[in-house]
XYZ file of C-alpha atoms in Angstrom:
667
model
C 25.394 22.293 -21.287
C 24.561 18.814 -22.922
C 22.082 18.328 -25.600
C 19.856 16.656 -23.420
C 20.035 19.161 -20.794
C 19.316 21.985 -23.292
C 16.343 19.960 -24.183
C 15.037 19.558 -20.353
C 15.510 23.593 -20.096
C 13.247 23.691 -22.991
C 10.628 21.271 -22.315
C 10.340 22.838 -18.360
C 10.497 26.410 -19.701
C 7.376 28.637 -18.531
C 6.506 28.833 -22.248
C 7.688 25.427 -23.112
C 5.559 22.664 -24.570
C 4.478 21.437 -21.302
C 3.151 24.690 -20.152
C 1.230 24.622 -23.657
C -0.260 21.251 -23.468
C -1.000 20.669 -19.622
C -3.008 23.433 -17.848
C -1.981 22.806 -14.505
C 1.900 22.757 -15.116
C 3.926 25.015 -13.460
C 7.474 25.908 -14.293
C 9.724 25.000 -11.131
C 13.486 24.873 -10.846
C 13.456 21.840 -8.623
C 11.695 19.799 -11.073
C 14.075 20.501 -13.897
C 16.835 20.006 -11.339
C 15.431 16.506 -10.447
C 15.080 15.527 -14.138
C 18.492 16.324 -14.901
C 19.566 14.181 -11.654
C 17.707 11.373 -12.925
C 19.443 11.764 -16.497
C 22.566 11.540 -14.768
C 21.780 8.156 -13.036
C 20.075 6.751 -16.436
C 23.416 7.756 -18.338
C 25.641 6.217 -15.363
C 23.501 3.132 -14.638
C 23.402 4.355 -11.245
C 21.300 3.954 -7.948
C 19.527 7.385 -7.297
C 17.431 8.023 -4.225
C 15.179 11.147 -4.330
C 12.975 13.090 -1.827
C 10.674 15.308 -3.565
C 8.004 17.258 -1.904
C 4.432 17.784 -2.705
C 4.214 19.793 -5.566
C 7.703 19.372 -7.078
C 6.017 17.593 -10.114
C 8.562 14.440 -9.738
C 6.145 12.381 -12.088
C 7.215 14.574 -14.998
C 10.811 14.855 -13.566
C 11.227 11.142 -14.089
C 9.115 10.308 -16.806
C 10.659 12.683 -19.435
C 14.328 11.624 -18.865
C 13.084 7.881 -18.777
C 11.348 8.398 -22.275
C 14.067 10.281 -23.650
C 16.932 7.936 -22.770
C 15.116 5.159 -24.681
C 15.436 1.545 -23.704
C 12.954 -0.614 -21.699
C 11.491 1.200 -18.924
C 9.577 -0.488 -15.791
C 7.732 2.025 -13.771
C 6.660 0.678 -10.344
C 3.862 2.580 -8.335
C 2.391 1.732 -4.853
C -1.253 1.120 -5.721
C -3.647 0.173 -8.685
C -4.878 3.253 -8.465
C -1.878 5.236 -9.177
C -1.029 2.385 -11.726
C -4.143 3.740 -13.610
C -3.373 7.297 -13.308
C 0.323 7.142 -14.474
C -0.661 5.064 -17.462
C -4.055 6.543 -18.612
C -3.212 10.514 -17.994
C 0.603 11.049 -17.348
C 2.251 8.933 -19.743
C -0.013 9.723 -22.779
C 0.696 13.371 -22.334
C 4.104 13.052 -21.719
C 4.621 11.083 -24.870
C 2.420 13.628 -26.996
C 4.637 16.444 -25.953
C 7.834 14.626 -26.647
C 6.430 13.085 -29.985
C 8.260 9.631 -29.189
C 6.750 6.753 -30.642
C 7.143 5.090 -27.037
C 4.823 1.754 -26.694
C 3.123 1.508 -23.357
C 1.811 -1.402 -21.451
C -0.224 -1.590 -17.816
C 0.605 -4.892 -16.172
C -1.041 -5.930 -12.921
C -1.222 -9.284 -10.784
C -3.562 -12.209 -12.315
C -6.051 -11.736 -9.453
C -7.088 -8.079 -11.259
C -8.020 -10.077 -14.497
C -11.323 -12.069 -15.104
C -10.537 -15.667 -15.360
C -12.828 -17.151 -18.122
C -12.473 -20.664 -16.479
C -13.287 -19.871 -12.959
C -15.989 -17.347 -14.051
C -17.851 -20.039 -15.923
C -17.310 -22.573 -13.175
C -18.652 -20.371 -10.551
C -21.607 -19.656 -12.890
C -22.228 -23.289 -13.185
C -21.875 -24.443 -9.480
C -24.639 -22.018 -8.009
C -22.841 -22.181 -4.795
C -23.119 -18.653 -3.174
C -23.577 -17.009 -0.063
C -25.953 -13.973 -1.008
C -28.393 -13.558 -4.289
C -26.043 -10.320 -5.057
C -23.133 -12.710 -5.889
C -25.056 -14.122 -8.624
C -25.923 -11.066 -10.059
C -22.630 -9.447 -10.020
C -21.173 -12.476 -11.721
C -23.487 -12.288 -14.433
C -22.546 -8.475 -14.974
C -18.822 -9.424 -14.724
C -19.274 -12.115 -17.387
C -21.312 -9.460 -19.744
C -18.117 -7.335 -19.174
C -15.451 -10.100 -20.078
C -17.496 -11.039 -23.198
C -16.966 -7.212 -24.571
C -13.651 -6.411 -22.775
C -10.190 -6.418 -24.398
C -8.124 -6.258 -21.266
C -10.586 -7.956 -18.495
C -9.308 -5.555 -16.017
C -11.169 -5.774 -13.164
C -11.020 -1.884 -12.377
C -12.580 -1.480 -15.892
C -15.866 -3.303 -14.770
C -18.040 -0.143 -13.871
C -21.032 -2.348 -13.255
C -19.547 -4.401 -10.319
C -17.825 -2.571 -7.305
C -14.642 -3.297 -6.391
C -15.590 -4.801 -3.115
C -17.864 -7.103 -4.319
C -18.020 -10.452 -2.722
C -18.294 -12.000 -6.398
C -14.846 -11.079 -7.472
C -12.937 -14.106 -5.723
C -15.273 -16.347 -7.884
C -14.259 -14.660 -11.365
C -10.248 -14.343 -10.978
C -7.641 -17.196 -10.558
C -4.697 -17.248 -8.193
C -1.408 -18.302 -8.769
C -2.320 -21.465 -6.692
C -5.183 -22.439 -9.027
C -4.339 -21.390 -12.502
C -3.971 -24.439 -14.893
C -1.450 -22.127 -17.320
C -0.962 -23.877 -20.614
C -3.621 -26.604 -19.596
C -6.599 -24.456 -19.333
C -9.324 -24.865 -22.084
C -9.353 -20.945 -22.260
C -5.673 -20.406 -22.373
C -6.006 -18.468 -25.745
C -8.364 -16.005 -24.623
C -6.373 -15.698 -21.164
C -6.473 -11.866 -19.986
C -3.468 -12.531 -18.319
C -1.060 -14.013 -20.778
C -2.205 -10.810 -23.341
C -1.438 -8.418 -20.319
C 1.950 -10.379 -20.349
C 2.664 -10.373 -23.679
C 1.757 -6.590 -24.283
C 4.286 -5.834 -21.442
C 6.872 -7.708 -22.958
C 6.473 -6.115 -26.324
C 6.427 -2.657 -24.837
C 9.159 -0.152 -24.241
C 7.407 1.427 -21.081
C 5.731 -0.845 -18.741
C 3.648 0.161 -15.379
C 3.401 -2.245 -12.712
C 3.155 -1.773 -8.981
C 5.342 -2.922 -5.959
C 3.752 -6.112 -5.275
C 3.916 -7.203 -8.712
C 7.101 -6.371 -8.787
C 8.208 -8.733 -6.102
C 5.722 -11.458 -6.822
C 5.830 -11.616 -10.497
C 8.760 -9.847 -11.925
C 11.835 -10.001 -9.438
C 10.665 -13.270 -7.939
C 9.813 -14.666 -10.835
C 6.846 -16.634 -9.434
C 4.702 -16.475 -12.146
C 6.150 -16.450 -15.115
C 6.810 -12.773 -15.990
C 10.082 -12.534 -14.926
C 11.297 -11.616 -18.377
C 10.425 -8.259 -17.852
C 13.286 -7.320 -15.751
C 16.327 -8.727 -17.391
C 15.535 -6.693 -20.267
C 14.947 -3.252 -18.336
C 17.371 -0.353 -18.729
C 15.467 1.697 -15.974
C 13.626 0.901 -13.303
C 11.669 3.639 -11.267
C 9.799 3.226 -8.043
C 7.346 5.933 -7.306
C 6.298 6.243 -3.678
C 9.315 4.153 -2.812
C 8.878 4.787 1.078
C 6.459 1.606 0.845
C 9.000 -0.824 -0.449
C 10.601 -2.261 2.637
C 7.293 -3.329 4.328
C 6.394 -4.800 0.766
C 9.916 -6.468 0.691
C 9.341 -7.828 3.870
C 6.078 -9.840 2.763
C 7.850 -11.297 -0.256
C 11.124 -12.097 1.111
C 9.641 -14.219 4.120
C 6.790 -16.912 3.862
C 3.316 -16.888 4.600
C 0.267 -19.050 4.587
C -3.089 -18.393 5.773
C -6.365 -20.417 7.016
C -8.075 -18.634 4.009
C -5.766 -20.096 1.591
C -6.118 -23.771 2.903
C -9.858 -23.247 2.745
C -9.684 -21.923 -0.957
C -7.626 -25.162 -1.463
C -10.302 -27.321 0.161
C -13.168 -25.755 -2.091
C -10.803 -26.114 -5.471
C -10.512 -29.764 -4.236
C -14.322 -30.301 -3.883
C -14.735 -28.845 -7.038
C -12.131 -30.741 -8.745
C -12.927 -33.837 -7.393
C -17.022 -33.422 -8.411
C -15.636 -33.191 -12.083
C -12.658 -35.523 -12.004
C -13.186 -37.973 -9.389
C -17.049 -37.944 -8.222
C -16.921 -41.552 -7.365
C -14.115 -41.557 -4.733
C -15.789 -40.259 -1.688
C -12.814 -39.959 0.657
C -11.370 -36.803 -1.136
C -14.176 -34.419 -0.486
C -14.344 -35.693 3.144
C -10.905 -35.151 3.939
C -11.359 -31.697 2.450
C -14.422 -31.165 4.415
C -12.443 -32.316 7.835
C -9.820 -30.262 7.085
C -12.322 -26.960 6.660
C -13.645 -27.780 9.921
C -10.293 -27.818 11.723
C -9.282 -24.664 9.833
C -12.405 -22.888 11.415
C -12.023 -24.287 14.596
C -8.408 -22.823 14.759
C -9.669 -19.240 14.387
C -11.966 -20.005 17.314
C -9.580 -21.172 19.468
C -7.337 -17.955 18.825
C -10.737 -15.834 19.736
C -10.829 -17.502 22.966
C -7.105 -17.202 23.566
C -5.996 -14.116 22.565
C -7.374 -10.458 21.745
C -6.369 -10.683 18.308
C -3.407 -9.016 16.641
C 0.038 -10.326 16.094
C 1.944 -12.921 18.258
C 5.354 -14.231 17.721
C 5.496 -18.101 17.615
C 6.955 -17.975 21.445
C 3.831 -16.402 22.629
C 1.081 -18.877 21.131
C -0.396 -20.370 24.007
C -1.331 -24.001 24.500
C -4.824 -23.873 23.111
C -3.870 -22.005 19.957
C -0.678 -24.294 19.801
C -2.799 -27.450 19.913
C -5.310 -26.157 17.239
C -2.416 -25.306 14.658
C -0.948 -28.904 15.457
C -4.721 -30.173 14.829
C -4.121 -29.140 11.334
C -1.173 -30.577 10.384
C -1.990 -34.547 9.930
C -5.089 -33.372 8.122
C -3.205 -31.283 5.686
C -1.286 -34.498 5.086
C -4.266 -36.816 5.004
C -5.775 -34.286 2.413
C -2.542 -34.215 -0.085
C -2.342 -38.139 0.535
C -5.898 -38.837 -0.832
C -5.538 -36.268 -3.677
C -2.132 -38.000 -5.046
C -4.320 -41.094 -5.247
C -6.480 -39.630 -7.841
C -4.102 -37.265 -9.166
C -3.662 -39.111 -12.593
C -7.452 -38.536 -13.260
C -6.983 -35.035 -14.315
C -4.314 -31.963 -14.658
C -6.120 -29.867 -11.957
C -5.982 -32.866 -9.398
C -2.318 -33.255 -9.929
C -1.866 -29.315 -9.736
C -3.894 -29.725 -6.365
C -1.470 -32.308 -4.939
C 1.500 -30.112 -5.658
C -0.425 -27.258 -4.210
C -1.445 -29.014 -0.863
C 2.230 -30.579 -0.636
C 3.649 -27.318 -0.663
C 1.181 -25.566 1.946
C 2.090 -29.125 4.289
C 5.675 -28.335 4.134
C 5.353 -24.489 4.770
C 2.802 -25.346 7.741
C 5.318 -28.109 9.411
C 8.004 -25.813 8.749
C 6.603 -22.982 10.769
C 5.523 -25.020 13.790
C 8.949 -26.723 13.817
C 10.975 -26.456 17.061
C 14.734 -26.556 17.298
C 17.613 -25.020 15.967
C 18.024 -26.805 13.134
C 14.765 -25.369 11.374
C 15.680 -21.739 12.634
C 19.015 -21.995 11.139
C 17.542 -23.506 7.933
C 15.132 -20.201 7.967
C 18.148 -18.027 8.337
C 17.351 -14.788 10.520
C 13.628 -15.004 10.736
C 11.157 -14.128 13.077
C 8.072 -16.371 12.918
C 4.507 -14.662 14.077
C 1.021 -15.447 13.594
C -1.476 -12.823 12.637
C -5.137 -12.973 13.691
C -7.598 -11.341 11.367
C -11.464 -11.381 11.872
C -11.700 -14.454 9.271
C -8.601 -16.736 10.237
C -4.820 -16.709 10.971
C -1.828 -16.345 8.954
C 1.603 -17.930 9.697
C 4.562 -15.515 8.685
C 7.996 -15.862 8.581
C 9.432 -12.577 7.906
C 13.387 -11.943 7.375
C 14.998 -9.711 10.041
C 17.146 -7.907 7.602
C 15.428 -6.955 4.257
C 18.009 -4.824 3.251
C 20.691 -7.377 2.825
C 17.687 -9.415 0.757
C 17.150 -6.586 -1.478
C 20.725 -5.579 -1.869
C 21.556 -9.272 -2.807
C 18.742 -9.668 -5.470
C 19.478 -6.251 -7.089
C 23.220 -7.049 -7.501
C 22.505 -10.623 -8.804
C 19.603 -9.487 -10.872
C 21.902 -6.652 -12.383
C 23.437 -8.776 -15.362
C 23.338 -5.625 -17.587
C 23.892 -1.908 -17.048
C 20.724 -0.589 -15.384
C 19.666 2.682 -13.613
C 17.401 2.274 -10.551
C 15.484 5.505 -9.425
C 13.574 5.586 -5.629
C 11.731 8.430 -5.137
C 8.953 9.655 -2.666
C 7.888 12.591 -0.793
C 8.997 10.692 2.410
C 12.174 9.155 2.623
C 14.809 11.206 4.754
C 14.500 12.754 8.417
C 15.810 16.258 8.021
C 17.477 15.287 4.536
C 19.293 12.385 6.146
C 18.465 8.944 4.090
C 20.250 6.647 6.461
C 17.403 4.818 7.752
C 16.273 4.394 4.370
C 19.091 3.329 2.422
C 19.682 0.578 5.424
C 16.109 -0.409 4.762
C 16.781 -1.315 1.234
C 20.593 -2.162 1.738
C 21.997 0.324 -0.845
C 24.051 2.727 1.590
C 26.220 3.628 -1.564
C 23.276 5.016 -3.283
C 23.301 8.780 -4.531
C 20.418 10.943 -2.748
C 18.756 14.396 -3.452
C 16.036 16.373 -1.684
C 13.767 18.963 -3.111
C 11.542 20.674 -1.211
C 8.145 21.428 -1.892
C 7.608 25.127 -3.817
C 4.454 25.664 -1.881
C 4.535 28.366 0.471
C 3.550 26.616 3.788
C 4.451 29.834 5.976
C 1.410 31.313 4.340
C -0.830 28.303 3.361
C -0.647 26.556 6.825
C -0.539 26.398 10.249
C 0.589 23.621 12.628
C -0.972 23.596 15.915
C -0.144 21.490 18.805
C -2.328 21.802 21.855
C -1.356 22.803 25.068
C -2.202 20.875 28.096
C -2.669 17.375 26.634
C -2.602 14.387 29.020
C 0.199 11.604 27.770
C -0.703 9.786 24.896
C -0.941 6.397 26.218
C -3.108 7.325 29.355
C -6.605 6.502 29.543
C -9.275 8.930 28.180
C -6.745 10.482 25.826
C -9.065 10.066 22.719
C -11.546 12.009 24.521
C -9.037 15.096 25.299
C -8.195 14.706 21.258
C -11.797 15.071 20.473
C -12.302 17.905 22.863
C -9.303 19.754 21.887
C -10.149 19.669 18.315
C -13.984 20.458 18.350
C -13.323 24.440 18.308
C -11.220 23.849 15.418
C -13.217 21.668 13.578
C -16.151 23.778 14.271
C -14.238 26.506 12.802
C -13.127 24.849 9.563
C -16.946 24.023 9.588
C -15.782 20.178 9.133
C -13.887 19.672 5.878
C -11.593 17.452 7.758
C -9.713 14.215 8.267
C -8.928 12.961 11.890
C -5.966 10.142 11.482
C -5.671 7.813 14.155
C -2.648 5.360 14.809
C -5.156 2.589 16.108
C -8.323 1.236 15.069
C -9.711 1.260 18.525
C -9.121 4.782 18.880
C -10.850 5.508 15.758
C -13.854 3.512 16.899
C -14.019 5.447 20.064
C -13.798 8.661 18.157
C -16.672 7.540 16.325
C -18.746 7.435 19.020
C -17.806 10.764 20.755
C -17.925 12.717 17.550
C -21.564 11.311 16.635
C -22.719 12.514 20.073
C -21.142 15.919 19.804
C -22.273 16.576 16.598
C -25.964 15.532 17.750
C -25.491 18.119 20.894
C -24.552 20.840 18.660
C -27.570 20.173 16.262
C -25.141 19.549 12.895
C -25.990 17.213 10.418
C -22.487 17.232 8.947
C -21.620 13.842 7.011
C -19.263 11.606 9.279
C -17.553 8.832 7.175
C -15.636 6.348 8.997
C -13.058 3.937 7.350
C -14.684 0.390 7.624
C -17.991 1.690 6.984
C -17.617 1.572 2.959
C -14.728 1.068 0.723
C -11.859 3.596 0.681
C -12.911 4.743 -2.716
C -16.613 5.554 -1.838
C -15.616 7.242 1.460
C -13.234 9.449 -0.446
C -15.834 10.273 -3.428
C -18.392 11.136 -0.522
C -15.905 13.308 1.102
C -15.025 15.293 -2.130
C -18.876 15.895 -2.866
C -20.233 16.642 0.287
C -19.969 19.703 2.135
C -18.760 19.832 5.660
C -17.545 16.163 5.852
C -15.653 14.560 8.272
C -13.732 11.624 7.633
C -12.163 9.357 10.604
C -9.321 7.270 9.157
C -6.745 4.804 10.165
C -3.723 3.997 8.207
C -4.837 3.315 5.182
C -5.888 7.041 5.115
C -2.564 8.515 5.879
C -1.239 8.011 2.716
C -2.037 8.011 -1.184
C -5.131 10.468 -0.548
C -5.400 13.323 -2.756
C -8.063 16.025 -1.750
C -7.499 19.206 -3.037
C -9.149 22.561 -2.373
C -11.368 23.879 0.485
C -12.861 20.470 1.097
C -9.930 19.267 3.116
C -9.064 22.318 5.299
C -8.047 20.662 8.440
C -6.037 17.207 9.318
C -5.900 16.109 12.967
C -3.587 13.412 14.139
C -4.041 11.724 17.366
C -0.676 10.299 18.066
C 3.283 10.283 16.710
C 3.024 7.083 14.645
C 5.569 4.937 16.547
C 4.912 1.505 15.582
C 3.836 -0.998 18.737
C 7.049 -1.924 20.160
C 5.264 -5.516 20.820
C 5.029 -6.021 17.436
C 6.649 -9.248 16.473
C 8.919 -8.131 13.502
C 9.938 -4.817 15.190
C 10.535 -6.257 18.456
C 12.747 -8.771 17.148
C 14.637 -6.165 14.959
C 14.991 -4.015 17.973
C 16.694 -6.856 20.060
C 19.005 -7.875 16.988
C 20.247 -4.023 16.609
C 20.749 -3.611 20.660
C 22.754 -6.812 20.890
C 24.885 -5.207 18.090
C 25.437 -2.132 20.132
C 22.989 0.074 18.239
C 20.235 2.598 19.232
C 17.046 1.213 18.195
C 14.978 4.264 19.230
C 17.074 6.689 17.061
C 17.895 4.197 13.944
C 14.567 2.438 13.850
C 11.511 3.542 15.787
C 12.181 7.313 15.289
C 13.145 7.295 11.897
C 9.923 5.226 10.758
C 7.716 7.484 12.729
C 8.831 10.720 11.017
C 8.272 9.176 7.594
C 4.663 8.216 8.728
C 3.970 11.381 10.110
C 5.137 12.956 7.138
C 2.762 11.008 4.922
C 0.015 11.895 7.059
C 0.739 15.613 7.271
C 1.096 15.615 3.438
C -2.741 15.205 3.120
C -3.272 18.682 3.883
C -1.672 21.071 1.109
C -1.947 19.262 -2.145
C -2.184 22.374 -4.354
C -0.552 25.766 -4.375
C -3.886 27.577 -3.472
C -4.835 25.225 -0.374
C -4.827 26.374 3.074
C -5.586 24.524 6.360
C -4.585 23.560 9.762
C -2.498 20.660 10.698
C -3.277 19.418 14.416
C -1.146 17.376 15.922
C -2.337 16.291 19.466
C 0.881 14.486 20.581
C 2.716 16.917 23.022
C 5.700 14.709 22.657
C 6.166 16.644 19.291
C 7.407 19.770 21.518
C 8.083 18.170 25.070
C 10.616 15.583 24.246
C 14.344 16.131 23.227
C 13.689 14.380 19.747
C 10.260 16.217 19.049
C 12.523 19.122 17.505
C 14.082 16.196 15.092
C 10.654 15.367 14.071
C 8.629 18.622 13.450
C 11.575 19.905 11.841
C 11.193 17.107 9.137
C 7.467 18.719 8.479
C 6.892 21.242 5.856
C 7.832 24.541 7.080
C 4.482 25.487 8.519
C 3.733 28.576 11.198
C 3.592 26.928 14.578
C 1.480 27.405 17.409
C 0.091 25.940 20.759
C -2.755 28.463 20.972
C -6.263 27.359 20.187
C -7.628 31.001 19.314
C -4.764 31.049 16.592
C -5.738 27.829 15.059
C -9.523 28.908 15.365
C -8.903 32.223 13.552
C -6.696 30.804 10.803
C -9.878 29.682 9.535
C -11.596 33.339 9.641
C -8.232 34.649 8.029
C -8.170 32.298 5.420
C -12.175 32.923 4.534
C -11.116 36.845 4.407
C -8.343 36.340 2.151
C -10.249 34.122 -0.078
C -12.906 36.664 -0.594
C -10.039 39.220 -1.154
C -8.735 37.105 -3.886
C -12.037 36.605 -5.732
C -12.936 40.240 -5.719
C -9.378 40.919 -7.113
C -10.139 38.328 -9.730
C -13.506 40.321 -10.882
C -11.698 43.381 -11.334
């Protein structure tokens, strides 16, 4: 046994230093085994992909070997919330136990830091949509005056969802860089300086691609110096990589450009009327573009081939107006650094817009294997050009950037299908990577029941959501609320909201009904945890990254198997590409992705070794279709039933077992 392996055995022992320092620590063989495999990967500068079930303790399992190995470490998480948890809680605890003089830094994208320049301009301009925006901006100014970090999540007096924040931060497009009069006080530059000097830097996946790997914003120095790169919640990487390896331009970005042009013109070219006039004309055309798509399509995602005549005309109308705005800015660009920057910014947008609309094989050839598609939102449209093969892009950049020996660790609770990583490895382009699986230590046979109701209609038939609510109601009543109802579409979620509101009223129950979209995710979760008998209706954003332990969440209902819509432009193009290559798109793309997504949703139920609950999956394809076995065998090994009474009585048994445990604890 090596000296480091001996250290790991001592550290992860039942009476070791972690057990003394961390009250909730449990000594688990799989946690130590995972730490040992990561240690080997670091020593060999290898690529290791790990699936570690809920409760394995994967955070300690990768932090300990990373800190013991020394050198520069990049830790990338899926969200800013996880970033903060890792930086503020987990890293300090591990560093204290190891007694290592390790310096750490937290780095986020620039939109997470207050910008002194834009905040001051916003307060001076007085152009707001609501009085609350002015009030929040003044609170942000007070926060910025006393804050060392300028991190907006540390500003407790202004909510994360406040409409004031876009006025108080900068973007890559409108940052003046070294020409900014506030450059010495810039919170972004201060955060980057700390990150460059630190031994361990905590970032998120979006920042990794946008700011570190693609080196778009000047923080690219981080990656070349890193000895270890660790991705937690790595199942999100392929989708995020698709965004950054492709191109996108939204009408919202162009509206921001027009706003910035008008403000810069008022300061640096107030005597040149054609400039704000050109910005105003483009703004109107952009809003008309959104209206054209409201009339032409029901919303959603469209490949470029399906954009109809009114929509195409609206997009083409914008093109010369961007060109005119660029021309007008260029005539005044010498009058200020900001106008010069805006000219370059407008030129980039013009080229992107024209490139997306271009027809013919030449444009397609230059773009490579991409699918061009349009996303229609409530506020505008976004032009996307997404590469079909993200894996090859990922692998190419990984190898080209690996100028020094570096270990790459990818870990999540959901990366494989029954222990097979083929789908995920192809997504990130590293089929040669080493893999490992450690199941959850929880006793799912005792703690949970997987219930698939009998006699459900087919998943895509009318009235399906009503049937979901009918079958779920007895179980929901037995659990006394305390439930997540997760849906694969917003339309089904809204229908369920109406049906469940009616059912609760008929039963005379005033249980809190929390619905995605009615408030921010953090606010909904806070209410769910604090209010008795709460029921939360959620779509995609509540399928993962949500941790509600204890009796507050005792039932998770999933309406359908989470297959991506086959008419999604990117998925449809990848399916066709694989079909032409002789592959089987269903088993190589659609099914593995559905399994990974379902595992995420199912993972909301059991978060601690004392949790108990029912996972109700209403889609009978799980048991009726030949491929269903492959799906449920990938889920935690819960007891399975198709009998409603067994699901209902589970809660009575749970209550009795809990009372017995409480009686024993008082003896």
